[in-house]
Coordinates of N, CA, C and O in Angstrom, one line a residue:
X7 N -21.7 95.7 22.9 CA -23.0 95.6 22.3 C -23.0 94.5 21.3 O -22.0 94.3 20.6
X8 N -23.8 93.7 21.2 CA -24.0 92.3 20.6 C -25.2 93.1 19.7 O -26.1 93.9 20.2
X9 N -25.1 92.8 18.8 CA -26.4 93.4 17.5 C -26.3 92.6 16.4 O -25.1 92.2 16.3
X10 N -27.3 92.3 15.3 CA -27.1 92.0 14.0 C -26.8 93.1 12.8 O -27.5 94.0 12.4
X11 N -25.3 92.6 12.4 CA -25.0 93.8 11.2 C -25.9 94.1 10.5 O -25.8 95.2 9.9
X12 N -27.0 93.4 10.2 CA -27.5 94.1 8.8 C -28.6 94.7 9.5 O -28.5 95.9 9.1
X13 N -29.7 94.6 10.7 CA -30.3 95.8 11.5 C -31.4 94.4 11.3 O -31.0 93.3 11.0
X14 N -33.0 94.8 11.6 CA -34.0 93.7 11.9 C -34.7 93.5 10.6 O -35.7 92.8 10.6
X15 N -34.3 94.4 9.4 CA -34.9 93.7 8.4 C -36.4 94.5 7.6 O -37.1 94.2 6.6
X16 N -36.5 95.6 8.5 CA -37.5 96.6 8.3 C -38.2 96.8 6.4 O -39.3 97.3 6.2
X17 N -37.4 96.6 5.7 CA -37.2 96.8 4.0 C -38.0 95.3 4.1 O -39.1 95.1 3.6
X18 N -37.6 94.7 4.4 CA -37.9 93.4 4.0 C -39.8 93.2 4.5 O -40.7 93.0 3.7
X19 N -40.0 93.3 6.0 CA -40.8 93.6 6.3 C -42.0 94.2 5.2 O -43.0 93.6 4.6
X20 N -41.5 95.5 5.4 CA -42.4 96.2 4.7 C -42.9 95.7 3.3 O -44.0 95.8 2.9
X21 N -41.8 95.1 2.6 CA -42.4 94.6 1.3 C -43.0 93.1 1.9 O -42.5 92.3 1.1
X22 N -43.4 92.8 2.4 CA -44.3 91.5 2.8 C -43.2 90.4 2.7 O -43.6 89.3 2.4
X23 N -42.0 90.6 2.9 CA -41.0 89.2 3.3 C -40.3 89.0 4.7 O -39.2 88.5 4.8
X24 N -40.9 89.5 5.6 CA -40.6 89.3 6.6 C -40.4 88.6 6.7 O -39.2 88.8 7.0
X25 N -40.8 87.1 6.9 CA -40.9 85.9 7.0 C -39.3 85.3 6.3 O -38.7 84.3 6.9
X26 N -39.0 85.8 5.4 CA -37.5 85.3 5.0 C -36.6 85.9 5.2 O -35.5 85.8 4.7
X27 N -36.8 86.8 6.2 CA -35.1 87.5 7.0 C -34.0 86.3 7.0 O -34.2 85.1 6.7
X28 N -33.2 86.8 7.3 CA -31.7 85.7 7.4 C -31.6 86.1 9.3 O -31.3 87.1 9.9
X29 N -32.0 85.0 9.5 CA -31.4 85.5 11.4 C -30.1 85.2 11.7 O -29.7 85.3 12.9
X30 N -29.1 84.9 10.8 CA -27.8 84.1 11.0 C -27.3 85.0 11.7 O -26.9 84.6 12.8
X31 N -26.9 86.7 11.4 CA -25.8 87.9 12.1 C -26.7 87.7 13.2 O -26.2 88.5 14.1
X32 N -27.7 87.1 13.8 CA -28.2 87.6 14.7 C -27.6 86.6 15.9 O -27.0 86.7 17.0
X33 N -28.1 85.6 15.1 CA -27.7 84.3 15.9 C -26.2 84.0 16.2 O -25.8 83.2 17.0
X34 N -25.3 85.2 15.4 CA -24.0 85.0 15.7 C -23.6 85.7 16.6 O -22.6 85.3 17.3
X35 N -24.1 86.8 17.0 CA -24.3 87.8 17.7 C -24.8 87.7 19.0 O -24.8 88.5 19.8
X36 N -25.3 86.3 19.0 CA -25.8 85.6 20.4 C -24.5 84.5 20.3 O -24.3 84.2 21.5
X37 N -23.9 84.1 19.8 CA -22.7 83.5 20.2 C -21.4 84.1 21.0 O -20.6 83.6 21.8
X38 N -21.5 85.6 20.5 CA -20.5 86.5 21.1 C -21.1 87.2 22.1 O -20.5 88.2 22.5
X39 N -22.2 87.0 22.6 CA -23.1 87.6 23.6 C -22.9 86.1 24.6 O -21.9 86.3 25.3
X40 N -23.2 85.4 24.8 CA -22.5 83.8 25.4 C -21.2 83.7 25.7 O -20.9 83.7 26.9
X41 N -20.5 83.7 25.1 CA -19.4 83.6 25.3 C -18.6 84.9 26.2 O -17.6 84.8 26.8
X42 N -19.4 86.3 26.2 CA -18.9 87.1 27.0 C -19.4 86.8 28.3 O -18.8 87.3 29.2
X43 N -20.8 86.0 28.9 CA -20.8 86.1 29.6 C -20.7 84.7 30.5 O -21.3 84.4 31.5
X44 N -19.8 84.1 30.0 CA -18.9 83.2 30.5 C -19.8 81.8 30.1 O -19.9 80.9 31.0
X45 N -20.4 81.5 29.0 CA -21.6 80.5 28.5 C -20.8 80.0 26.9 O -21.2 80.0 25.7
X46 N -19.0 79.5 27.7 CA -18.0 79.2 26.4 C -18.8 78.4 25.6 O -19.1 78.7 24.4
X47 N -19.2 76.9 26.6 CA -19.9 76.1 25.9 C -21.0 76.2 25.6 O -21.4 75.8 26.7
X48 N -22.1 76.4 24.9 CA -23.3 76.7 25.0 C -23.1 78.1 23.6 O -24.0 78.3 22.8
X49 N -21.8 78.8 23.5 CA -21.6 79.5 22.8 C -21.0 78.7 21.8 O -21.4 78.8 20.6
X50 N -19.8 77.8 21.9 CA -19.6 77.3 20.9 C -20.0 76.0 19.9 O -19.7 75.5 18.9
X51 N -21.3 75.7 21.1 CA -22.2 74.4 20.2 C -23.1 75.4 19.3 O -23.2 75.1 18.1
X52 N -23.8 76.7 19.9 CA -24.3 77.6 18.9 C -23.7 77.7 17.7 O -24.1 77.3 16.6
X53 N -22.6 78.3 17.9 CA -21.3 78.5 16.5 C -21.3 77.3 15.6 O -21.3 77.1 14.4
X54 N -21.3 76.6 16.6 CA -20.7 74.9 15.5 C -21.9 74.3 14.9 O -21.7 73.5 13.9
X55 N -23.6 74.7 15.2 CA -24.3 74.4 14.6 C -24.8 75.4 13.6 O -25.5 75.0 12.8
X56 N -24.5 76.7 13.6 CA -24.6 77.8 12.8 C -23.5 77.3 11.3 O -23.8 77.3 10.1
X57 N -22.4 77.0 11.9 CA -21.3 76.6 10.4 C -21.7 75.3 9.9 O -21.0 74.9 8.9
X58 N -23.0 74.2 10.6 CA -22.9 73.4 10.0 C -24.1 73.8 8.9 O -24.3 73.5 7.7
X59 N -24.9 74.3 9.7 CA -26.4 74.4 8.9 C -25.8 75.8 8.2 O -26.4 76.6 9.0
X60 N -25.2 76.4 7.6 CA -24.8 77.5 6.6 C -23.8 76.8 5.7 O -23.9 77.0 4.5
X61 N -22.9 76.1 6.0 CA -21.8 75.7 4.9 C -21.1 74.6 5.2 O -20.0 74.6 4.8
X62 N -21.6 73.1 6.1 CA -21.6 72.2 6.0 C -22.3 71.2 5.5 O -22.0 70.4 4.6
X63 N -23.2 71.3 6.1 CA -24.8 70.5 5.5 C -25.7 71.3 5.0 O -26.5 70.7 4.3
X64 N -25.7 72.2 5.1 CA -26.7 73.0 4.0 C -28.3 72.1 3.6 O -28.9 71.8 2.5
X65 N -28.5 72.0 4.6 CA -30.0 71.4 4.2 C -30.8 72.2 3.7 O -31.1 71.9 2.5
X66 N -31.1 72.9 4.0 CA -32.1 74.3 3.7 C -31.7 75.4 3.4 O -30.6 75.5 4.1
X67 N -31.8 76.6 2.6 CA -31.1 78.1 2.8 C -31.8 78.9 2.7 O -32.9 79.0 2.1
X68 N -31.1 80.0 3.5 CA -32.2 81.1 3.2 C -31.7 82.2 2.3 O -30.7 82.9 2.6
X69 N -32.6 82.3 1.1 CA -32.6 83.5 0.2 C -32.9 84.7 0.3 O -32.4 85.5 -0.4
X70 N -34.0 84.9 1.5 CA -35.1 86.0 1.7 C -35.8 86.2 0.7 O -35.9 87.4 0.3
X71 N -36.3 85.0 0.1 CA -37.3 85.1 -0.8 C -38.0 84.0 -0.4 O -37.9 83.4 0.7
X72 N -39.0 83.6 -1.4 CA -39.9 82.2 -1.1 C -39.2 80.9 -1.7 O -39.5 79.8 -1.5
X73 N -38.3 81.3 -2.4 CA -37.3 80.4 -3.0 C -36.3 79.5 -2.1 O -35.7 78.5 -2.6
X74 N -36.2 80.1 -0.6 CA -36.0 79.7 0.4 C -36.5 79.3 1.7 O -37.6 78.6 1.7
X75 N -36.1 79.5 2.4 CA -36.9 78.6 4.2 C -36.8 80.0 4.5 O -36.3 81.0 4.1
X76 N -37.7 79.4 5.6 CA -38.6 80.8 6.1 C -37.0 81.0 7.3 O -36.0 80.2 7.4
X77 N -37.2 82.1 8.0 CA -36.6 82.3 9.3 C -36.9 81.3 10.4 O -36.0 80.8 11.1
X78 N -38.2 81.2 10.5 CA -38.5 80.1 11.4 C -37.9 78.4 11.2 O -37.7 77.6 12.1
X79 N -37.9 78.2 10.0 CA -37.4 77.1 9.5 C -36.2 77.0 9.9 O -36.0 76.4 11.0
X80 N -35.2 77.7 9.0 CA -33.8 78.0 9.6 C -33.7 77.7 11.1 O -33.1 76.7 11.6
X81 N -34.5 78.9 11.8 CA -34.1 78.4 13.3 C -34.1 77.2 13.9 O -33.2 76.6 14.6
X82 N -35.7 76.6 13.4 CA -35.5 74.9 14.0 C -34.5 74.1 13.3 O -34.4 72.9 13.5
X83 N -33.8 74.8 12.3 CA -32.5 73.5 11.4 C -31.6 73.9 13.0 O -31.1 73.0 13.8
X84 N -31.5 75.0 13.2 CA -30.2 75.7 14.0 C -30.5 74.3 15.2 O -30.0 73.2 15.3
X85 N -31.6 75.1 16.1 CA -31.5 74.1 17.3 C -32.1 72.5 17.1 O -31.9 71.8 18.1
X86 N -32.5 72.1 16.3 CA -32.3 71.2 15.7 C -30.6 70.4 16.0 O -30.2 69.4 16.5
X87 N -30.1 71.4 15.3 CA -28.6 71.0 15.1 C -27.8 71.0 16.6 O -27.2 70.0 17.0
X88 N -27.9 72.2 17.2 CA -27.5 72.6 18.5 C -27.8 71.3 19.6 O -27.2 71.2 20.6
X89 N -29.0 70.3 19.3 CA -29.5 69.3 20.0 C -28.9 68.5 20.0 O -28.9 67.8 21.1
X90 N -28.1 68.2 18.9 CA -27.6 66.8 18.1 C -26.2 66.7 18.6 O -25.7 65.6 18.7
X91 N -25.5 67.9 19.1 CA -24.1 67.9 19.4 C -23.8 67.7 20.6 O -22.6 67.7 20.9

């Protein structure tokens, strides 16, 4: 089972921050979902743009507040990044 640890964010939701979930456990979780199904590469350009846009380059972050990038933001930094490699 490939899932995101922290679950979809429902708390967040409900208080009107949906929009600033963190998709990262999720997105990692599609890395080990790739990789099991034989999509090595493709899994580890995901990974490798996930570690850059979290704790390499850090262009944007997400707080799950407004103080941060939205979820959607995040994602286009992700494949954005995933493009570049």
């Amino acid at each position: 089972m490939f899932e995101a640890i922290h679950g979809s964010a429902p708390r967040m939701v409900k208080e009107g921050r949906g929009d600033y979930a963190d998709p990262c456990s999720m997105l990692r979780a599609s890395v080990m979902l790739l990789d099991h199904i034989g999509k090595h590469e493709e899994a580890h350009k995901l990974e490798q743009a996930l570690d850059i846009c979290m704790f390499t380059e850090k262009k944007i972050a997400i707080t799950g507040r407004e103080t941060g990038c939205t979820c959607r933001e995040f994602g286009q930094y992700v494949m954005d990044t995933v493009k570049s490699l």
